[in-house]
Tab-separated table of N, CA, C and O in Angstrom:
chain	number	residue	atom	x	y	z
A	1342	UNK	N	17.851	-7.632	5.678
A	1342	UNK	CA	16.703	-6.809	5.984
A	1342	UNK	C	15.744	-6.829	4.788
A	1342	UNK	O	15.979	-6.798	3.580
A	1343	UNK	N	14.688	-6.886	5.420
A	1343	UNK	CA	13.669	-6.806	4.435
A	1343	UNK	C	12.852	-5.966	3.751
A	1343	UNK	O	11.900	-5.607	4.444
A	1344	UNK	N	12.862	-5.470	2.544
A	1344	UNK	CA	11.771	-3.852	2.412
A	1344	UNK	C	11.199	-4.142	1.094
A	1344	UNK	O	11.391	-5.162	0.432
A	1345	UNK	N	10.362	-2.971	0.739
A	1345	UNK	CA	9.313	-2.951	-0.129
A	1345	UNK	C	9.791	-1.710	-0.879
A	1345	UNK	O	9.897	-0.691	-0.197
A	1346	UNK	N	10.013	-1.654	-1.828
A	1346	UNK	CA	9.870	-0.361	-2.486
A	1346	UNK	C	10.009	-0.436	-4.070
A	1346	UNK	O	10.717	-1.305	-4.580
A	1347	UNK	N	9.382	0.404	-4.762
A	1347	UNK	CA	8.835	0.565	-6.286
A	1347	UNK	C	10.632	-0.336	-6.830
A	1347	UNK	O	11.827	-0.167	-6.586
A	1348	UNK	N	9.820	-1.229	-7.611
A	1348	UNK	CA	10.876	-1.917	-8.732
A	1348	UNK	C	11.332	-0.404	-9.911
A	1348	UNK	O	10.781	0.541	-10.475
A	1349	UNK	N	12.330	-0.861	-9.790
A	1349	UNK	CA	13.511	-0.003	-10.689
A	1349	UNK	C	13.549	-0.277	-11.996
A	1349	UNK	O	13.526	0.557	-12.901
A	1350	UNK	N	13.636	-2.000	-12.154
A	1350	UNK	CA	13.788	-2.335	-13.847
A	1350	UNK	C	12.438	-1.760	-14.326
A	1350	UNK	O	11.270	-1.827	-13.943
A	1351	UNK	N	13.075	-1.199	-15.276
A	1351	UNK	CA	11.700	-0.444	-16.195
A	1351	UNK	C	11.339	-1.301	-17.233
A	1351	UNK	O	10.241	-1.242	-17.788
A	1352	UNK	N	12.431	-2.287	-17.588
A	1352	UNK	CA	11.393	-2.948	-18.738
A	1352	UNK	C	10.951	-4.125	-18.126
A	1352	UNK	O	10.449	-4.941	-18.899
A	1353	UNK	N	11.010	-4.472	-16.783
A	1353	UNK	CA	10.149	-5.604	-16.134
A	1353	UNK	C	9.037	-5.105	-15.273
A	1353	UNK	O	8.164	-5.730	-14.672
A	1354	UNK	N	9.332	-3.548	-15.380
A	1354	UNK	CA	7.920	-3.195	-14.379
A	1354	UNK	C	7.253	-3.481	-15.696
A	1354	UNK	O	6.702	-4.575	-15.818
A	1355	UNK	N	7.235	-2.531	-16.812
A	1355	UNK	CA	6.559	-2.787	-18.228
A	1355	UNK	C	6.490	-3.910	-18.261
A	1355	UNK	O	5.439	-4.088	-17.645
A	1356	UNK	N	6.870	-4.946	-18.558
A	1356	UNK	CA	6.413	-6.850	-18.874
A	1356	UNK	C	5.519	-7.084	-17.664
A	1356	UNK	O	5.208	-8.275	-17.705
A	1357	UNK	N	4.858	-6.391	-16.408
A	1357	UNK	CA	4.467	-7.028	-15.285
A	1357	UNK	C	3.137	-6.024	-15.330
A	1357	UNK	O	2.080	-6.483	-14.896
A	1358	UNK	N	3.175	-4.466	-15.924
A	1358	UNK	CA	2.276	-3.932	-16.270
A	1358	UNK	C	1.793	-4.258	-17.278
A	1358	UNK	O	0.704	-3.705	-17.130
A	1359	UNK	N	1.703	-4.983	-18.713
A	1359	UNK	CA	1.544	-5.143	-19.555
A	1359	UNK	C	0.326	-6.040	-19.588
A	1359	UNK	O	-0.327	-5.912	-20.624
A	1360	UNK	N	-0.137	-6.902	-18.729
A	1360	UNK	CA	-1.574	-7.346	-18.814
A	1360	UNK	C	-2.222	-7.075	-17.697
A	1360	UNK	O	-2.709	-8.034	-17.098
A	1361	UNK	N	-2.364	-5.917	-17.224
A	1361	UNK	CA	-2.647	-4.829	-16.474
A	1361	UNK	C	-3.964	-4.055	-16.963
A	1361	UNK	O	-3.920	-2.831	-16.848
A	1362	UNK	N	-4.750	-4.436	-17.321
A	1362	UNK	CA	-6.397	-3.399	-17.931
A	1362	UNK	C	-6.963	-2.653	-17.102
A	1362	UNK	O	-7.470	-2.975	-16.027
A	1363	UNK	N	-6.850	-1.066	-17.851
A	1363	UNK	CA	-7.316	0.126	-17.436
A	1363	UNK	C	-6.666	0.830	-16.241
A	1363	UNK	O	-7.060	1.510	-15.294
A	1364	UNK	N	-5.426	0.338	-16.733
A	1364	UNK	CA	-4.011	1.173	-15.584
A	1364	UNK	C	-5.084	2.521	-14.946
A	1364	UNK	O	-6.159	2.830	-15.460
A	1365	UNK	N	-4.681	2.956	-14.142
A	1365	UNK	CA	-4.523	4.077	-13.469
A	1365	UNK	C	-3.660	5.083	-13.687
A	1365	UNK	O	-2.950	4.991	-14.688
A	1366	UNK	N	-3.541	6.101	-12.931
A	1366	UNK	CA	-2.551	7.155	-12.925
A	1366	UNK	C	-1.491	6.624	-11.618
A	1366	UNK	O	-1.979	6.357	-10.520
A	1367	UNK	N	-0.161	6.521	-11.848
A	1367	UNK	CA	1.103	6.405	-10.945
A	1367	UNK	C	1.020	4.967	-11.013
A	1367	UNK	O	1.134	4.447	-9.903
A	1368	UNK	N	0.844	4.093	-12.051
A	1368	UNK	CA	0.929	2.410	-11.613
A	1368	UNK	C	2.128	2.193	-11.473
A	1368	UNK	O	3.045	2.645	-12.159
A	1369	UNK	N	2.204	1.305	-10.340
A	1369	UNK	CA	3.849	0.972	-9.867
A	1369	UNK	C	3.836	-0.649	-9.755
A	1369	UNK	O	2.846	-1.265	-10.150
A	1370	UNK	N	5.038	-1.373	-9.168
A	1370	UNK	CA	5.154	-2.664	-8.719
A	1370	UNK	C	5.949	-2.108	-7.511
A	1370	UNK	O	6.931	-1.388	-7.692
A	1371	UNK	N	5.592	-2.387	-6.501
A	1371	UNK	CA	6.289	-2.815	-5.096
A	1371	UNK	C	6.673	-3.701	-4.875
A	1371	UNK	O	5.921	-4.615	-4.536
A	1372	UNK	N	8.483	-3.936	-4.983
A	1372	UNK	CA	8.781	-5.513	-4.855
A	1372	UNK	C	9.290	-5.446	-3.178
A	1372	UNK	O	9.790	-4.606	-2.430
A	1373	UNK	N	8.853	-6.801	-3.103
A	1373	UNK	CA	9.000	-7.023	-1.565
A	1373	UNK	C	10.479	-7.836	-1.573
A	1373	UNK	O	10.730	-8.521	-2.565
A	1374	UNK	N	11.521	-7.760	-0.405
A	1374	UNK	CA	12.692	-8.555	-0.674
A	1374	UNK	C	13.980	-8.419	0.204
A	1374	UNK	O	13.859	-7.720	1.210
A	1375	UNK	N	15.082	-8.938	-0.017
A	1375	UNK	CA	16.201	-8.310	0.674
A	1375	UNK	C	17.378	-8.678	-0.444
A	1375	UNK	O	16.945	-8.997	-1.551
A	1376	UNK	N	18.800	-8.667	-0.271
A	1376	UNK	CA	19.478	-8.352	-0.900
A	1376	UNK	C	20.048	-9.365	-2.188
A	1376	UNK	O	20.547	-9.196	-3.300
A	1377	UNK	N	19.575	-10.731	-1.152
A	1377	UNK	CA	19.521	-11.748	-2.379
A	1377	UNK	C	18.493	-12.779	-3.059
A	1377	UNK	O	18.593	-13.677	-3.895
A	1378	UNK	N	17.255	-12.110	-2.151
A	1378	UNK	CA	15.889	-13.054	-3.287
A	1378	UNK	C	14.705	-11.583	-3.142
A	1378	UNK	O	14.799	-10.559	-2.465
A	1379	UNK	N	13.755	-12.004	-3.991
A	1379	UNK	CA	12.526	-11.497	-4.070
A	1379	UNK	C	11.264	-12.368	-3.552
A	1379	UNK	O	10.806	-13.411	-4.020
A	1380	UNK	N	10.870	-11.641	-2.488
A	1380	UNK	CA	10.154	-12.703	-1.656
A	1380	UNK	C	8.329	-12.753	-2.212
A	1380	UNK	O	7.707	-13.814	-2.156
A	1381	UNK	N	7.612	-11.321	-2.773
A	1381	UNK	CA	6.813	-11.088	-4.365
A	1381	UNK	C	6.589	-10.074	-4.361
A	1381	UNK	O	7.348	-9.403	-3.661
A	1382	UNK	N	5.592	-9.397	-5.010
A	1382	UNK	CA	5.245	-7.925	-4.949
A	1382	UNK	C	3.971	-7.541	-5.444
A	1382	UNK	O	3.231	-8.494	-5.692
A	1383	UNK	N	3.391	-6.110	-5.713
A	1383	UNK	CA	2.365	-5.748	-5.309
A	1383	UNK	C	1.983	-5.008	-6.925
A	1383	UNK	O	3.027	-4.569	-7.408
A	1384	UNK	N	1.029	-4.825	-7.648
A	1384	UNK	CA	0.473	-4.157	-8.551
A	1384	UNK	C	-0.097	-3.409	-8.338
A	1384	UNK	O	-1.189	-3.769	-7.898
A	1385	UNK	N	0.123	-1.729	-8.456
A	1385	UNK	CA	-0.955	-1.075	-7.649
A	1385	UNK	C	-1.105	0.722	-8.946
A	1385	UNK	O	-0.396	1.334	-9.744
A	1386	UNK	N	-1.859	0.766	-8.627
A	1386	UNK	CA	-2.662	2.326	-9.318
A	1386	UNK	C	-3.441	3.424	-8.953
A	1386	UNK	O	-4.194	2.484	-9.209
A	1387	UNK	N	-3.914	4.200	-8.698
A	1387	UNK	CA	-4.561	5.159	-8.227
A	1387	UNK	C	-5.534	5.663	-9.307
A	1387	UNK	O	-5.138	6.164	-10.360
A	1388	UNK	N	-7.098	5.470	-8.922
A	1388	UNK	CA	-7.729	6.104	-10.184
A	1388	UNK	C	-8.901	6.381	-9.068
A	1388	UNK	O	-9.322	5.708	-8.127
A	1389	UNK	N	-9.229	7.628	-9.573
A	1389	UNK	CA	-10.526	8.305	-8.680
A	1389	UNK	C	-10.521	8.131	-7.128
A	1389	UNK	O	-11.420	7.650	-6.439
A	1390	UNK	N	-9.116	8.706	-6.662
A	1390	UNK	CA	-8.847	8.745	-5.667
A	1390	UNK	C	-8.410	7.619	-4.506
A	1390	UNK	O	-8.149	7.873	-3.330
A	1391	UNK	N	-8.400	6.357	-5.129
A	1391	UNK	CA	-8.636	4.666	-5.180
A	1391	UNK	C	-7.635	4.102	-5.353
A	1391	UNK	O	-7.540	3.633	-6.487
A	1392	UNK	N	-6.317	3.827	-4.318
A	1392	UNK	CA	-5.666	2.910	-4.726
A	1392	UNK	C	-5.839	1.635	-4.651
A	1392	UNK	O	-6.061	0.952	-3.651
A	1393	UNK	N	-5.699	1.228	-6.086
A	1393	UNK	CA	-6.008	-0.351	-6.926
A	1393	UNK	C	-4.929	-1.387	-6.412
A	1393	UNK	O	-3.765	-1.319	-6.807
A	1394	UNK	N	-5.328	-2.283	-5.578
A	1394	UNK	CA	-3.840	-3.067	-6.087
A	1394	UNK	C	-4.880	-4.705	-6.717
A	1394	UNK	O	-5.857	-5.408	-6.461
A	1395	UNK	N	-3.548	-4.489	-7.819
A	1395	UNK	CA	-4.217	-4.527	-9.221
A	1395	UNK	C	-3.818	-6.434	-9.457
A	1395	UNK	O	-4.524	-7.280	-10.007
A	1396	UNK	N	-2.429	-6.603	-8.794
A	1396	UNK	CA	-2.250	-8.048	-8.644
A	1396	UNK	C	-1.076	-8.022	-7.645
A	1396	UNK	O	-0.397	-7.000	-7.550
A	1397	UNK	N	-0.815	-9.110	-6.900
A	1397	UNK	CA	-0.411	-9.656	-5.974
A	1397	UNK	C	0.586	-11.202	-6.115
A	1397	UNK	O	0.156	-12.356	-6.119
A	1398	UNK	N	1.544	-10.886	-6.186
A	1398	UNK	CA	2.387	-12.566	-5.988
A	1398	UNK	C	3.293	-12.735	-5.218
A	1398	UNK	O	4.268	-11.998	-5.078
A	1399	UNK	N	3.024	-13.853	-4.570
A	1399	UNK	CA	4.228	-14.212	-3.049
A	1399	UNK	C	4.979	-15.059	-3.817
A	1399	UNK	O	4.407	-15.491	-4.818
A	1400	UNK	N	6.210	-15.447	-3.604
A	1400	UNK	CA	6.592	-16.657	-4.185
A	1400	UNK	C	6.563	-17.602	-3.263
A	1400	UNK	O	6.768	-17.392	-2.068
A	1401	UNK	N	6.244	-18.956	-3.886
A	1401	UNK	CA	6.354	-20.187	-3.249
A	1401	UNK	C	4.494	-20.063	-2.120
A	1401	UNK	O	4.348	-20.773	-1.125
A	1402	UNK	N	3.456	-19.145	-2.561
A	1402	UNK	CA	2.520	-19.512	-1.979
A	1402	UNK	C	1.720	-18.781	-3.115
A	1402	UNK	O	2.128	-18.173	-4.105
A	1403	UNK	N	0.193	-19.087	-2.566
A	1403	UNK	CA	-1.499	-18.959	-3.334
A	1403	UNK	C	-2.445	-18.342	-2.385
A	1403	UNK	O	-3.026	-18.734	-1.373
A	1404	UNK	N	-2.391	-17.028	-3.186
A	1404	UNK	CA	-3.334	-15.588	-2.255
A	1404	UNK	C	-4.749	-17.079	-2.249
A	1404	UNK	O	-4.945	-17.162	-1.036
A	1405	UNK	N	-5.441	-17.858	-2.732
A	1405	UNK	CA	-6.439	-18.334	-2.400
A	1405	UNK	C	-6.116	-19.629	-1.426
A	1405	UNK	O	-7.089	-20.215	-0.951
A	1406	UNK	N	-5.343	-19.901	-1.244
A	1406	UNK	CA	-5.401	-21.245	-0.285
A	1406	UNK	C	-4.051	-20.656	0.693
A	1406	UNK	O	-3.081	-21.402	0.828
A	1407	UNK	N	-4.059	-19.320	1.340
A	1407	UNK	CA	-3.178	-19.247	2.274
A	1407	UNK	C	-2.175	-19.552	2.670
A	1407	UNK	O	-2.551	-19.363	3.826
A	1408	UNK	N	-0.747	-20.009	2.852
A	1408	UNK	CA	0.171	-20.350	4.150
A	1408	UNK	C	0.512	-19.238	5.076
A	1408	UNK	O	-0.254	-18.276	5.014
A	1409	UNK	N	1.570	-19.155	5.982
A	1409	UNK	CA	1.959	-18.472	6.802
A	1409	UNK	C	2.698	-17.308	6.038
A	1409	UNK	O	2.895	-16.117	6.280
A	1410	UNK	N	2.894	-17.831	5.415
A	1410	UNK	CA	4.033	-16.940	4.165
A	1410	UNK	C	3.354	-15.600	3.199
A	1410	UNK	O	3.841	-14.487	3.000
A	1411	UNK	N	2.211	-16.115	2.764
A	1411	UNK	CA	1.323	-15.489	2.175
A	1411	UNK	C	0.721	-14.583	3.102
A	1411	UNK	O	0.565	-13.426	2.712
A	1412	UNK	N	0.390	-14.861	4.143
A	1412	UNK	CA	-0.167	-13.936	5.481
A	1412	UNK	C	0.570	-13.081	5.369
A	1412	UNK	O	0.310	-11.955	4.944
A	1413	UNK	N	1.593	-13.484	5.729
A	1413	UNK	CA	3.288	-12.380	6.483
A	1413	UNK	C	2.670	-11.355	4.982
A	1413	UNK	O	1.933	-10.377	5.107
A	1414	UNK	N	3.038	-11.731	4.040
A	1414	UNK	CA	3.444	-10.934	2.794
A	1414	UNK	C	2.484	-10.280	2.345
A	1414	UNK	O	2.810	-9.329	1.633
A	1415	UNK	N	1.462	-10.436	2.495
A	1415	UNK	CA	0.267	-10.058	1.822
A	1415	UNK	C	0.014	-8.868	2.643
A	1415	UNK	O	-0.082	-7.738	2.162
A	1416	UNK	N	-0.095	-9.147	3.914
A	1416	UNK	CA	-0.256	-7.883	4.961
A	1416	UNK	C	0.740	-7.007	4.442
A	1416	UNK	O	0.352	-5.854	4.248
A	1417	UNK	N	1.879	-7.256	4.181
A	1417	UNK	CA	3.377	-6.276	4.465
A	1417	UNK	C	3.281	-5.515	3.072
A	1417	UNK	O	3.597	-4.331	2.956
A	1418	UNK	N	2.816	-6.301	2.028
A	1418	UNK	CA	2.620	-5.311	0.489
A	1418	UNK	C	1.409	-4.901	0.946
A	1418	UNK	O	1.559	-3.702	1.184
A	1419	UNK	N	-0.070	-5.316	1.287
A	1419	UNK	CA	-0.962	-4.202	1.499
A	1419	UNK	C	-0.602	-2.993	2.056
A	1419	UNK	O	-0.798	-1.889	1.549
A	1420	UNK	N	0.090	-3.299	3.431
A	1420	UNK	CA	0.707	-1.753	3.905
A	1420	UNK	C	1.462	-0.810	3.735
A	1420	UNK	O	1.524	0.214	4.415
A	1421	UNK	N	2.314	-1.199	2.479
A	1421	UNK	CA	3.290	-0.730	1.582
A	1421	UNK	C	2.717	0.104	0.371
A	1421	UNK	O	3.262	1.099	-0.106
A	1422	UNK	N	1.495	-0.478	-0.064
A	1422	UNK	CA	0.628	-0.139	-0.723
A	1422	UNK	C	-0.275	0.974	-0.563
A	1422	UNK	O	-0.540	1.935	-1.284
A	1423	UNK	N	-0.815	0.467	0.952
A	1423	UNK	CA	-1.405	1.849	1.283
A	1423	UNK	C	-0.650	3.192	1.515
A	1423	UNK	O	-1.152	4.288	1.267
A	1424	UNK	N	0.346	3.044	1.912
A	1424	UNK	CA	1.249	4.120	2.356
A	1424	UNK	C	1.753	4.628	1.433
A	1424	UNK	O	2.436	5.631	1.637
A	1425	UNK	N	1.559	3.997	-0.222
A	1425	UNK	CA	1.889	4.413	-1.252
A	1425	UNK	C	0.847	5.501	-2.039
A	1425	UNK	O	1.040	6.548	-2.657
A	1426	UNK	N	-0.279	4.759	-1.716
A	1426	UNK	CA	-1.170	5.445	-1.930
A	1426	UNK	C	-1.829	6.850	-1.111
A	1426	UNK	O	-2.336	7.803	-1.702
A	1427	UNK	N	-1.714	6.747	0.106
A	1427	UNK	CA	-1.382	8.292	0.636
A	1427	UNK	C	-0.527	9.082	0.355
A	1427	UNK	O	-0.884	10.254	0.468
A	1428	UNK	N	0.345	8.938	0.070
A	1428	UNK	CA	1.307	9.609	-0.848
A	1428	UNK	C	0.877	9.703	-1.831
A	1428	UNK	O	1.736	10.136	-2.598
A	1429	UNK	N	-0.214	9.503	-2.399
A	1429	UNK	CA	-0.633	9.689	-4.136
A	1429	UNK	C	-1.723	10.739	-4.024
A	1429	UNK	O	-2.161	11.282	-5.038
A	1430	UNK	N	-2.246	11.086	-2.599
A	1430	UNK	CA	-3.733	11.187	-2.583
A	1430	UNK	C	-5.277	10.544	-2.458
A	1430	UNK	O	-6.414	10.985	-2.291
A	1431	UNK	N	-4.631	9.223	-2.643
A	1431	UNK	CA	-5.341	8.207	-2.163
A	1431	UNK	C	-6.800	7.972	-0.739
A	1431	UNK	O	-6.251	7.715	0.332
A	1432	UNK	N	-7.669	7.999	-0.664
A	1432	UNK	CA	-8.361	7.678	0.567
A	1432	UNK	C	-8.957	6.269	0.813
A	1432	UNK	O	-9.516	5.969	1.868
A	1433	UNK	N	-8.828	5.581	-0.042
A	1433	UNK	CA	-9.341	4.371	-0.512
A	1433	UNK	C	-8.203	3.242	-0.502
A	1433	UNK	O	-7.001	3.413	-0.709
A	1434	UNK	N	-8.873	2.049	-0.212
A	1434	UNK	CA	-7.849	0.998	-0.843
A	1434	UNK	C	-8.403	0.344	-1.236
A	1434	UNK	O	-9.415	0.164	-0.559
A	1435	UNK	N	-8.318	-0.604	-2.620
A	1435	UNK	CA	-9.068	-1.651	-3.120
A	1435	UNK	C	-8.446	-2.672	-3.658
A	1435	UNK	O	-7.338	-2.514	-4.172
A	1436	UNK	N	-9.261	-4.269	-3.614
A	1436	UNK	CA	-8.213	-4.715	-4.960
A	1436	UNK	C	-9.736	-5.947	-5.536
A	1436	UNK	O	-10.892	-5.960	-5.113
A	1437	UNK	N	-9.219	-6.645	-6.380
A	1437	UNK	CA	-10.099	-7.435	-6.866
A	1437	UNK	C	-9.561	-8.792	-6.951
A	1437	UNK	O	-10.221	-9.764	-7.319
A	1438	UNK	N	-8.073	-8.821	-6.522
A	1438	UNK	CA	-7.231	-9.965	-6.930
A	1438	UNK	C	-7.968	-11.197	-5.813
A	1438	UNK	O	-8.310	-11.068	-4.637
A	1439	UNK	N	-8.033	-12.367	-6.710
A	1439	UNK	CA	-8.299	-13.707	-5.793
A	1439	UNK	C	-8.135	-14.223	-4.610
A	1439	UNK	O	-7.038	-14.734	-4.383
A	1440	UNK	N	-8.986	-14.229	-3.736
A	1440	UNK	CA	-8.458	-14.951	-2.094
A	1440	UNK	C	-7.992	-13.747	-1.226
A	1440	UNK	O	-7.841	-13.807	-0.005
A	1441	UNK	N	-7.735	-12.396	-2.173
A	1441	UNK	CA	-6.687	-11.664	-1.510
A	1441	UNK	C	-8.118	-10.525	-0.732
A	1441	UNK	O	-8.066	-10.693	0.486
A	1442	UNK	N	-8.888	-9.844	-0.979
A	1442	UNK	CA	-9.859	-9.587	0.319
A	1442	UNK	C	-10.432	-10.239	1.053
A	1442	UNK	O	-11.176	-9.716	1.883
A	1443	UNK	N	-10.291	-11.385	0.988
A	1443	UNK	CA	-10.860	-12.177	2.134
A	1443	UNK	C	-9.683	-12.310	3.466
A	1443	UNK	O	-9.776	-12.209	4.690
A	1444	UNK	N	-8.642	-12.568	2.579
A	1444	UNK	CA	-7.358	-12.553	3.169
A	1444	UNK	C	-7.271	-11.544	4.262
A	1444	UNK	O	-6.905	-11.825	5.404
A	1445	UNK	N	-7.697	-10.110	3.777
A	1445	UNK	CA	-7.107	-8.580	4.069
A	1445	UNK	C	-8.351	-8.148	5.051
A	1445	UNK	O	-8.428	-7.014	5.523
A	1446	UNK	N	-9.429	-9.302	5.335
A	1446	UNK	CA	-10.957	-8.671	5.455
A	1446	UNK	C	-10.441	-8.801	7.294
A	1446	UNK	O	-11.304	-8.204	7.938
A	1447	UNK	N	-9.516	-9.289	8.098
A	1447	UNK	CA	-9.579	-8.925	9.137
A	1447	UNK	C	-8.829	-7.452	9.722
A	1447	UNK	O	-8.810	-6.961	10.850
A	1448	UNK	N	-8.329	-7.074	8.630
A	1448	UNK	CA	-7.550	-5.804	8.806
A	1448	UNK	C	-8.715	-4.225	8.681
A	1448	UNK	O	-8.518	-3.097	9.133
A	1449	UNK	N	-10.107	-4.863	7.750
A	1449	UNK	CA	-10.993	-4.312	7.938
A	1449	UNK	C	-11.385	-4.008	6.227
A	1449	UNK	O	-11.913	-2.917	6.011
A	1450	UNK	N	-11.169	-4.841	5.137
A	1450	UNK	CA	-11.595	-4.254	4.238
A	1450	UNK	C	-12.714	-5.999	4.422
A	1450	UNK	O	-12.697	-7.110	4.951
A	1451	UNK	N	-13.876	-4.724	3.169
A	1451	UNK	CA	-15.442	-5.521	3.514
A	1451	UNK	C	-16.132	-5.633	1.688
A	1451	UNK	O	-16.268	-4.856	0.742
A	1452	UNK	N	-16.334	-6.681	1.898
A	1452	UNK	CA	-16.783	-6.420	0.289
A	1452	UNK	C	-17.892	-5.682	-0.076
A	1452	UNK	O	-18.985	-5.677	0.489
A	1453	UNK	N	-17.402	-4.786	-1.478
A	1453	UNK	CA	-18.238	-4.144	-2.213
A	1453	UNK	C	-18.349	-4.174	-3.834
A	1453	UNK	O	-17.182	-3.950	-4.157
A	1454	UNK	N	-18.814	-4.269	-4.589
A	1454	UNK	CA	-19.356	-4.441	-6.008
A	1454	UNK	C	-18.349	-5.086	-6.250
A	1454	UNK	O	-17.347	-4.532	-6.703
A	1455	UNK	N	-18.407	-6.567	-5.968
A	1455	UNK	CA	-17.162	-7.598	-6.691
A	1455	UNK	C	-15.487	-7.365	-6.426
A	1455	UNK	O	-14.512	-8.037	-6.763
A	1456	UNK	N	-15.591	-6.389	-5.840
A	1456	UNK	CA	-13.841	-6.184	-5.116
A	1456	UNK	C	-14.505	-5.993	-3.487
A	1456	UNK	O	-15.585	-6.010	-2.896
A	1457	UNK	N	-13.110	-5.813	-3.255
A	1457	UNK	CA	-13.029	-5.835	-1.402
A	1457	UNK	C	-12.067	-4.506	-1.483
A	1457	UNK	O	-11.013	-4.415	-2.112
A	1458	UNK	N	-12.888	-3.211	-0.453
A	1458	UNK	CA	-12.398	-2.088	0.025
A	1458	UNK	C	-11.962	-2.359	0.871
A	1458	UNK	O	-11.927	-3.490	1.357
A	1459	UNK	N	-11.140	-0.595	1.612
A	1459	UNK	CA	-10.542	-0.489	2.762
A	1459	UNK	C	-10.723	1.037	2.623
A	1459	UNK	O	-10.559	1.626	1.554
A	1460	UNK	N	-11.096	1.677	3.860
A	1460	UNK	CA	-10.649	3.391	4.110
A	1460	UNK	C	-8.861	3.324	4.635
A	1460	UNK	O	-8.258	2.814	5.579
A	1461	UNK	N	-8.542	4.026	3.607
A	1461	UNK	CA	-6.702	4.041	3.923
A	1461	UNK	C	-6.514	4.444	5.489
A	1461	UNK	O	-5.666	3.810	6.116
A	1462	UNK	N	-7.288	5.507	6.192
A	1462	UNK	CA	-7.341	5.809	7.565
A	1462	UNK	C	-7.021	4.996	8.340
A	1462	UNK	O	-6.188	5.210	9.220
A	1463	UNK	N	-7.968	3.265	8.065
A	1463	UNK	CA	-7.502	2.194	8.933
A	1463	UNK	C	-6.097	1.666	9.008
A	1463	UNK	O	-5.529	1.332	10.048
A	1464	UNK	N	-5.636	1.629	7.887
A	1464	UNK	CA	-4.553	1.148	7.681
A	1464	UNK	C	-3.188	1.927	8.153
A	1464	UNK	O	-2.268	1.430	8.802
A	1465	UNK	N	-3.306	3.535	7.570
A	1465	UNK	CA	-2.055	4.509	7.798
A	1465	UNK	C	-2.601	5.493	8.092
A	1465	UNK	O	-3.720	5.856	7.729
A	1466	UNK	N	-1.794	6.074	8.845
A	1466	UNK	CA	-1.848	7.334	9.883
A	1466	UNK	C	-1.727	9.121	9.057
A	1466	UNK	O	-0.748	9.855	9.190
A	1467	UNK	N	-3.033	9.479	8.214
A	1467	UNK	CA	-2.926	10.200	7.517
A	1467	UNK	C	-2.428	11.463	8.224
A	1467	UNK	O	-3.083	11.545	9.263
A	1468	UNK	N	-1.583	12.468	8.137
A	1468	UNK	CA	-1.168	13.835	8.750
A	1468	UNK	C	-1.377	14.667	8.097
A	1468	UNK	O	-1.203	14.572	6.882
A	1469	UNK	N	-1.953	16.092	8.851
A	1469	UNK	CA	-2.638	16.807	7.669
A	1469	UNK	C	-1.114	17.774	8.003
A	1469	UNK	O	-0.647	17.644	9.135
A	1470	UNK	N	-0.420	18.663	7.067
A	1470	UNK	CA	0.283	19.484	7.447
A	1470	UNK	C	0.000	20.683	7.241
A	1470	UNK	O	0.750	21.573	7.646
């Protein structure tokens, strides 16, 4: 089975945050995977209400020249992402990483000042309680 959830090693989230500029508040890695590989994962932050995802790696594919693989994955950490980020407070989704809003632009994010948004609404099902 396959899931997404915040990497544990703390000194490899640190080595993976570490060329990371102008972290956010709650920066995490979402590794994507199952019990015996890591299939890639997600860089993500929250700043001014904005979750950042900050970098992106599939293994064995290139957020700019697509495969099937990169599709699957890219969608599955964006939505992992967002849902992370509603949980943060989040209303926003953004990222700036390469190939990767163009990628994400049929799910509905549209470019704005050199990154590509998203309203988290589209993506996850906010509940007010």
């Amino acid at each position: 089975m396959i899931t997404i959830l915040p990497m544990e090693d703390r000194e490899r989230v640190e080595a993976i945050l570490a060329d990371v500029p102008d972290r956010g508040d709650n920066a995490a890695v979402l590794l994507m995977g199952d019990a015996s590989e890591e299939l890639g994962y997600v860089v993500v932050d929250v700043k001014d209400s904005v979750l950042r995802m900050r970098k992106m790696e599939i293994r064995g594919s290139q957020l700019e020249q697509p495969d099937l693989n990169a599709r699957i994955c890219s969608d599955s950490l964006m939505r992992a992402a967002a849902s992370y980020g509603a949980n943060k407070g989040a209303y926003r989704i953004a990222t700036d990483v390469a190939g990767l809003g163009k990628l994400l632009a049929p799910v509905g994010f549209v470019e704005e000042e050199n990154s590509f948004v998203c309203e988290l609404s589209k993506i996850v099902k906010i509940c007010k309680e």
